[in-house]
PDB file of C-alpha atoms in Angstrom:
ATOM      1  CA  MET T  28       0.000   0.000   0.000  1.00  0.00           C
ATOM      2  CA  THR T  29       1.435   3.377  -1.052  1.00  0.00           C
ATOM      3  CA  GLU T  30       1.682   5.970   1.719  1.00  0.00           C
ATOM      4  CA  THR T  31      -0.113   9.253   0.974  1.00  0.00           C
ATOM      5  CA  PRO T  32       2.422  12.124   0.674  1.00  0.00           C
ATOM      6  CA  ARG T  33       2.222  14.728   3.445  1.00  0.00           C
ATOM      7  CA  THR T  34       0.764  18.035   2.208  1.00  0.00           C
ATOM      8  CA  GLU T  35       0.792  20.065   5.431  1.00  0.00           C
ATOM      9  CA  PRO T  36       4.039  21.550   6.824  1.00  0.00           C
ATOM     10  CA  VAL T  37       5.688  19.765   9.730  1.00  0.00           C
ATOM     11  CA  ARG T  38       4.658  21.604  12.894  1.00  0.00           C
ATOM     12  CA  VAL T  39       7.642  22.324  15.152  1.00  0.00           C
ATOM     13  CA  LEU T  40       7.796  23.472  18.779  1.00  0.00           C
ATOM     14  CA  LEU T  41      11.077  25.148  19.720  1.00  0.00           C
ATOM     15  CA  ALA T  42      12.333  25.301  23.327  1.00  0.00           C
ATOM     16  CA  GLU T  43      15.506  27.364  23.840  1.00  0.00           C
ATOM     17  CA  ASP T  44      16.248  29.774  26.681  1.00  0.00           C
ATOM     18  CA  GLN T  45      18.642  32.030  24.763  1.00  0.00           C
ATOM     19  CA  GLY T  46      16.523  34.509  22.845  1.00  0.00           C
ATOM     20  CA  MET T  47      19.004  35.124  20.038  1.00  0.00           C
ATOM     21  CA  MET T  48      19.559  31.413  19.431  1.00  0.00           C
ATOM     22  CA  ARG T  49      15.816  30.710  19.588  1.00  0.00           C
ATOM     23  CA  GLY T  50      15.051  33.465  17.095  1.00  0.00           C
ATOM     24  CA  ALA T  51      17.799  32.330  14.719  1.00  0.00           C
ATOM     25  CA  LEU T  52      16.638  28.718  14.801  1.00  0.00           C
ATOM     26  CA  ALA T  53      13.030  29.720  14.227  1.00  0.00           C
ATOM     27  CA  LEU T  54      14.038  31.918  11.290  1.00  0.00           C
ATOM     28  CA  LEU T  55      16.225  29.278   9.678  1.00  0.00           C
ATOM     29  CA  LEU T  56      13.722  26.453  10.126  1.00  0.00           C
ATOM     30  CA  GLY T  57      10.938  28.718   8.850  1.00  0.00           C
ATOM     31  CA  MET T  58      12.826  29.139   5.581  1.00  0.00           C
ATOM     32  CA  GLU T  59      12.238  25.454   4.850  1.00  0.00           C
ATOM     33  CA  ASP T  60       9.094  25.066   2.731  1.00  0.00           C
ATOM     34  CA  ASP T  61       7.863  21.996   4.579  1.00  0.00           C
ATOM     35  CA  LEU T  62       8.554  23.158   8.167  1.00  0.00           C
ATOM     36  CA  GLU T  63       6.573  25.583  10.329  1.00  0.00           C
ATOM     37  CA  VAL T  64       7.573  26.730  13.830  1.00  0.00           C
ATOM     38  CA  VAL T  65       4.200  26.917  15.584  1.00  0.00           C
ATOM     39  CA  ALA T  66       5.414  27.626  19.143  1.00  0.00           C
ATOM     40  CA  GLN T  67       8.508  29.006  20.864  1.00  0.00           C
ATOM     41  CA  VAL T  68       9.170  28.754  24.604  1.00  0.00           C
ATOM     42  CA  SER T  69      12.098  29.809  26.781  1.00  0.00           C
ATOM     43  CA  ALA T  70      11.431  27.633  29.860  1.00  0.00           C
ATOM     44  CA  GLY T  71      11.173  23.882  30.314  1.00  0.00           C
ATOM     45  CA  ASP T  72       7.987  24.014  32.355  1.00  0.00           C
ATOM     46  CA  ALA T  73       6.219  25.767  29.451  1.00  0.00           C
ATOM     47  CA  ILE T  74       6.909  22.970  26.955  1.00  0.00           C
ATOM     48  CA  VAL T  75       4.049  20.588  27.704  1.00  0.00           C
ATOM     49  CA  GLU T  76       1.450  23.356  27.941  1.00  0.00           C
ATOM     50  CA  ALA T  77       2.598  24.760  24.579  1.00  0.00           C
ATOM     51  CA  ALA T  78       2.539  21.292  23.028  1.00  0.00           C
ATOM     52  CA  LEU T  79      -1.011  20.684  24.262  1.00  0.00           C
ATOM     53  CA  ALA T  80      -2.087  24.038  22.830  1.00  0.00           C
ATOM     54  CA  HIS T  81      -0.340  23.845  19.439  1.00  0.00           C
ATOM     55  CA  ARG T  82      -0.049  20.087  18.852  1.00  0.00           C
ATOM     56  CA  PRO T  83       3.370  20.072  17.158  1.00  0.00           C
ATOM     57  CA  ASP T  84       4.603  17.090  15.174  1.00  0.00           C
ATOM     58  CA  VAL T  85       8.143  17.542  16.482  1.00  0.00           C
ATOM     59  CA  ALA T  86       9.436  19.248  19.639  1.00  0.00           C
ATOM     60  CA  LEU T  87      12.972  20.596  19.346  1.00  0.00           C
ATOM     61  CA  LEU T  88      14.271  20.884  22.914  1.00  0.00           C
ATOM     62  CA  ASP T  89      17.394  22.250  24.573  1.00  0.00           C
ATOM     63  CA  ILE T  90      18.478  20.345  27.706  1.00  0.00           C
ATOM     64  CA  GLU T  91      19.399  23.041  30.205  1.00  0.00           C
ATOM     65  CA  LEU T  92      16.274  25.169  30.560  1.00  0.00           C
ATOM     66  CA  PRO T  93      14.834  27.106  33.498  1.00  0.00           C
ATOM     67  CA  GLY T  94      11.945  25.473  35.336  1.00  0.00           C
ATOM     68  CA  MET T  95      12.407  21.951  33.938  1.00  0.00           C
ATOM     69  CA  SER T  96      15.133  20.304  31.888  1.00  0.00           C
ATOM     70  CA  GLY T  97      14.458  19.337  28.307  1.00  0.00           C
ATOM     71  CA  LEU T  98      15.029  15.706  29.294  1.00  0.00           C
ATOM     72  CA  ASP T  99      12.317  15.827  31.963  1.00  0.00           C
ATOM     73  CA  ALA T 100       9.997  17.611  29.521  1.00  0.00           C
ATOM     74  CA  ALA T 101      10.652  14.902  26.914  1.00  0.00           C
ATOM     75  CA  ALA T 102       9.541  12.228  29.366  1.00  0.00           C
ATOM     76  CA  GLU T 103       6.377  14.178  30.159  1.00  0.00           C
ATOM     77  CA  LEU T 104       5.621  14.775  26.471  1.00  0.00           C
ATOM     78  CA  ARG T 105       5.802  11.034  25.845  1.00  0.00           C
ATOM     79  CA  VAL T 106       2.919  10.569  28.270  1.00  0.00           C
ATOM     80  CA  ARG T 107       0.790  13.659  27.634  1.00  0.00           C
ATOM     81  CA  VAL T 108       1.410  14.334  23.917  1.00  0.00           C
ATOM     82  CA  PRO T 109       2.422  10.911  22.575  1.00  0.00           C
ATOM     83  CA  GLY T 110       2.019  11.967  18.940  1.00  0.00           C
ATOM     84  CA  CYS T 111       4.823  14.494  19.279  1.00  0.00           C
ATOM     85  CA  ARG T 112       8.333  13.294  18.406  1.00  0.00           C
ATOM     86  CA  VAL T 113      11.163  14.808  20.449  1.00  0.00           C
ATOM     87  CA  LEU T 114      14.514  15.923  19.067  1.00  0.00           C
ATOM     88  CA  ILE T 115      17.109  17.108  21.606  1.00  0.00           C
ATOM     89  CA  LEU T 116      19.398  19.898  20.367  1.00  0.00           C
ATOM     90  CA  THR T 117      22.096  20.924  22.814  1.00  0.00           C
ATOM     91  CA  THR T 118      25.481  22.530  23.246  1.00  0.00           C
ATOM     92  CA  PHE T 119      26.411  19.777  25.677  1.00  0.00           C
ATOM     93  CA  GLY T 120      27.224  16.639  23.718  1.00  0.00           C
ATOM     94  CA  ARG T 121      27.679  14.370  26.732  1.00  0.00           C
ATOM     95  CA  PRO T 122      27.219  10.582  26.676  1.00  0.00           C
ATOM     96  CA  GLY T 123      25.174  10.637  29.875  1.00  0.00           C
ATOM     97  CA  TYR T 124      22.759  13.161  28.382  1.00  0.00           C
ATOM     98  CA  LEU T 125      22.298  10.977  25.306  1.00  0.00           C
ATOM     99  CA  ARG T 126      21.457   7.922  27.417  1.00  0.00           C
ATOM    100  CA  ARG T 127      18.995   9.913  29.513  1.00  0.00           C
ATOM    101  CA  ALA T 128      17.392  11.379  26.378  1.00  0.00           C
ATOM    102  CA  MET T 129      16.824   7.951  24.891  1.00  0.00           C
ATOM    103  CA  GLU T 130      15.404   6.688  28.195  1.00  0.00           C
ATOM    104  CA  ALA T 131      13.021   9.674  28.186  1.00  0.00           C
ATOM    105  CA  GLY T 132      11.731   8.664  24.762  1.00  0.00           C
ATOM    106  CA  ALA T 133      13.554  11.185  22.575  1.00  0.00           C
ATOM    107  CA  ALA T 134      13.790  10.216  18.917  1.00  0.00           C
ATOM    108  CA  GLY T 135      16.954  12.183  18.220  1.00  0.00           C
ATOM    109  CA  PHE T 136      19.935  13.941  19.770  1.00  0.00           C
ATOM    110  CA  LEU T 137      22.086  16.529  17.984  1.00  0.00           C
ATOM    111  CA  VAL T 138      24.635  19.115  19.047  1.00  0.00           C
ATOM    112  CA  LYS T 139      24.175  22.744  18.042  1.00  0.00           C
ATOM    113  CA  ASP T 140      27.306  23.149  15.940  1.00  0.00           C
ATOM    114  CA  GLY T 141      25.844  21.307  12.931  1.00  0.00           C
ATOM    115  CA  PRO T 142      24.455  22.983   9.774  1.00  0.00           C
ATOM    116  CA  VAL T 143      20.794  23.976   9.680  1.00  0.00           C
ATOM    117  CA  GLU T 144      20.246  21.671   6.684  1.00  0.00           C
ATOM    118  CA  GLU T 145      21.222  18.754   8.900  1.00  0.00           C
ATOM    119  CA  LEU T 146      18.799  19.909  11.586  1.00  0.00           C
ATOM    120  CA  ALA T 147      15.934  20.270   9.110  1.00  0.00           C
ATOM    121  CA  ALA T 148      16.673  16.805   7.730  1.00  0.00           C
ATOM    122  CA  ALA T 149      16.718  15.417  11.289  1.00  0.00           C
ATOM    123  CA  VAL T 150      13.261  16.900  11.965  1.00  0.00           C
ATOM    124  CA  ARG T 151      11.911  15.150   8.879  1.00  0.00           C
ATOM    125  CA  ARG T 152      13.604  11.870   9.744  1.00  0.00           C
ATOM    126  CA  VAL T 153      12.309  11.645  13.325  1.00  0.00           C
ATOM    127  CA  LEU T 154       8.811  12.406  12.055  1.00  0.00           C
ATOM    128  CA  ALA T 155       9.215   9.502   9.628  1.00  0.00           C
ATOM    129  CA  GLY T 156       9.939   7.226  12.586  1.00  0.00           C
ATOM    130  CA  GLU T 157      13.728   7.161  12.488  1.00  0.00           C
ATOM    131  CA  GLN T 158      16.136   7.733  15.359  1.00  0.00           C
ATOM    132  CA  VAL T 159      18.719  10.409  14.662  1.00  0.00           C
ATOM    133  CA  VAL T 160      21.811  10.605  16.859  1.00  0.00           C
ATOM    134  CA  ASP T 161      25.061  12.499  16.384  1.00  0.00           C
ATOM    135  CA  PRO T 162      27.453   9.675  15.288  1.00  0.00           C
ATOM    136  CA  ALA T 163      30.455  10.799  17.372  1.00  0.00           C
ATOM    137  CA  LEU T 164      28.285  11.114  20.458  1.00  0.00           C
ATOM    138  CA  ALA T 165      26.746   7.679  19.883  1.00  0.00           C
ATOM    139  CA  MET T 166      30.226   6.121  19.855  1.00  0.00           C
ATOM    140  CA  ALA T 167      31.211   8.037  23.003  1.00  0.00           C
ATOM    141  CA  ALA T 168      28.057   6.868  24.779  1.00  0.00           C
ATOM    142  CA  LEU T 169      28.795   3.241  23.948  1.00  0.00           C
ATOM    143  CA  SER T 170      32.323   3.490  25.339  1.00  0.00           C
ATOM    144  CA  ALA T 171      31.306   5.500  28.422  1.00  0.00           C
ATOM    145  CA  GLY T 172      28.921   2.912  29.837  1.00  0.00           C
ATOM    146  CA  PRO T 173      25.837   3.546  31.978  1.00  0.00           C
ATOM    147  CA  ASN T 174      25.426   6.080  34.784  1.00  0.00           C
ATOM    148  CA  PRO T 175      26.955   4.467  37.917  1.00  0.00           C
ATOM    149  CA  LEU T 176      25.034   6.746  40.286  1.00  0.00           C
ATOM    150  CA  THR T 177      21.714   5.675  41.774  1.00  0.00           C
ATOM    151  CA  PRO T 178      18.728   8.065  41.494  1.00  0.00           C
ATOM    152  CA  ARG T 179      19.057   8.885  45.202  1.00  0.00           C
ATOM    153  CA  GLU T 180      22.774   9.641  44.883  1.00  0.00           C
ATOM    154  CA  CYS T 181      21.908  11.993  42.023  1.00  0.00           C
ATOM    155  CA  ASP T 182      19.262  13.697  44.172  1.00  0.00           C
ATOM    156  CA  VAL T 183      21.749  14.239  47.001  1.00  0.00           C
ATOM    157  CA  LEU T 184      24.412  15.646  44.668  1.00  0.00           C
ATOM    158  CA  ARG T 185      21.923  18.064  43.113  1.00  0.00           C
ATOM    159  CA  SER T 186      20.851  19.238  46.561  1.00  0.00           C
ATOM    160  CA  ALA T 187      24.508  19.775  47.467  1.00  0.00           C
ATOM    161  CA  ALA T 188      25.091  21.991  44.433  1.00  0.00           C
ATOM    162  CA  ASP T 189      24.968  25.303  46.293  1.00  0.00           C
ATOM    163  CA  GLY T 190      27.160  24.159  49.164  1.00  0.00           C
ATOM    164  CA  ALA T 191      24.189  23.174  51.328  1.00  0.00           C
ATOM    165  CA  ALA T 192      24.959  21.637  54.707  1.00  0.00           C
ATOM    166  CA  VAL T 193      24.261  17.948  55.263  1.00  0.00           C
ATOM    167  CA  ALA T 194      21.443  18.854  57.654  1.00  0.00           C
ATOM    168  CA  ASP T 195      19.766  21.020  55.005  1.00  0.00           C
ATOM    169  CA  ILE T 196      20.065  18.294  52.372  1.00  0.00           C
ATOM    170  CA  ALA T 197      18.613  15.773  54.805  1.00  0.00           C
ATOM    171  CA  ALA T 198      15.658  18.038  55.568  1.00  0.00           C
ATOM    172  CA  GLU T 199      14.989  18.751  51.887  1.00  0.00           C
ATOM    173  CA  LEU T 200      15.050  15.079  50.868  1.00  0.00           C
ATOM    174  CA  HIS T 201      13.471  13.698  54.053  1.00  0.00           C
ATOM    175  CA  LEU T 202      16.526  11.587  54.861  1.00  0.00           C
ATOM    176  CA  SER T 203      18.660  11.184  57.944  1.00  0.00           C
ATOM    177  CA  GLU T 204      21.972  13.012  58.043  1.00  0.00           C
ATOM    178  CA  SER T 205      23.894   9.736  58.194  1.00  0.00           C
ATOM    179  CA  THR T 206      22.088   8.516  55.061  1.00  0.00           C
ATOM    180  CA  VAL T 207      22.979  11.733  53.224  1.00  0.00           C
ATOM    181  CA  ARG T 208      26.641  11.305  54.223  1.00  0.00           C
ATOM    182  CA  ASN T 209      26.566   7.715  52.965  1.00  0.00           C
ATOM    183  CA  TYR T 210      25.099   8.774  49.616  1.00  0.00           C
ATOM    184  CA  LEU T 211      27.677  11.560  49.241  1.00  0.00           C
ATOM    185  CA  SER T 212      30.509   9.201  50.119  1.00  0.00           C
ATOM    186  CA  SER T 213      29.247   6.626  47.627  1.00  0.00           C
ATOM    187  CA  ALA T 214      28.903   9.258  44.865  1.00  0.00           C
ATOM    188  CA  ILE T 215      32.434  10.515  45.540  1.00  0.00           C
ATOM    189  CA  GLY T 216      33.763   6.966  45.291  1.00  0.00           C
ATOM    190  CA  LYS T 217      31.897   6.163  42.079  1.00  0.00           C
ATOM    191  CA  THR T 218      33.051   9.365  40.365  1.00  0.00           C
ATOM    192  CA  GLY T 219      36.654   8.831  41.456  1.00  0.00           C
ATOM    193  CA  THR T 220      36.830  12.272  43.036  1.00  0.00           C
ATOM    194  CA  ARG T 221      38.019  13.671  46.374  1.00  0.00           C
ATOM    195  CA  ASN T 222      34.990  15.574  47.646  1.00  0.00           C
ATOM    196  CA  ARG T 223      31.359  16.346  46.883  1.00  0.00           C
ATOM    197  CA  THR T 224      32.207  19.487  44.873  1.00  0.00           C
ATOM    198  CA  GLU T 225      34.406  17.462  42.537  1.00  0.00           C
ATOM    199  CA  ALA T 226      31.833  14.664  42.433  1.00  0.00           C
ATOM    200  CA  LEU T 227      29.142  17.123  41.382  1.00  0.00           C
ATOM    201  CA  ARG T 228      31.398  18.616  38.715  1.00  0.00           C
ATOM    202  CA  GLU T 229      32.291  15.201  37.296  1.00  0.00           C
ATOM    203  CA  ALA T 230      28.678  13.987  37.307  1.00  0.00           C
ATOM    204  CA  ARG T 231      27.591  17.088  35.418  1.00  0.00           C
ATOM    205  CA  HIS T 232      30.481  16.755  32.974  1.00  0.00           C
ATOM    206  CA  GLN T 233      29.420  13.192  32.201  1.00  0.00           C
ATOM    207  CA  GLY T 234      25.775  14.202  31.812  1.00  0.00           C
ATOM    208  CA  TRP T 235      24.625  12.026  34.723  1.00  0.00           C
ATOM    209  CA  LEU T 236      22.748  14.912  36.364  1.00  0.00           C
TER     210      LEU T 236
END
């Protein structure tokens, strides 16, 4: 059976917190005859609401956004707007981010230094049901292995990001202080670092947080 050619433009939602980058991407994608940017948002917690309102075919999401990360938004889109394919576009080409994106249901993962023609082609390909991943990053992810940190160790490291005291972390996460210390010690050991500041830096560098 022959598939009927698509006559309507591909509807794209764009989530990017830097206004200049967002405007440039929207302009460049809009120059493609078969693509239409129907919504632009600057915060992660605005993504799902915009998707429900505009029903895009593809959501093009940055990772590091205020309010909610693009990875968390991708997971929520999979549940609430299942017809929308997600393509992650980020400056941070980290193996851990790629693994988390795939686990969240993203159909593609590209870094921002590629040509716009490649991005437009990726939008079309994920809509057609393909997975599109930056080849160099895919190889790095395979060699890097999975995230060694448990979800709770990740929570504790995030809570320690601003130099919070163990007591404050314990209160925030409803844990005992000894449990928090154990999680921090375990995270430091797994990241091969000397203290929680270095552990946090290494976990972020790897894309585990």
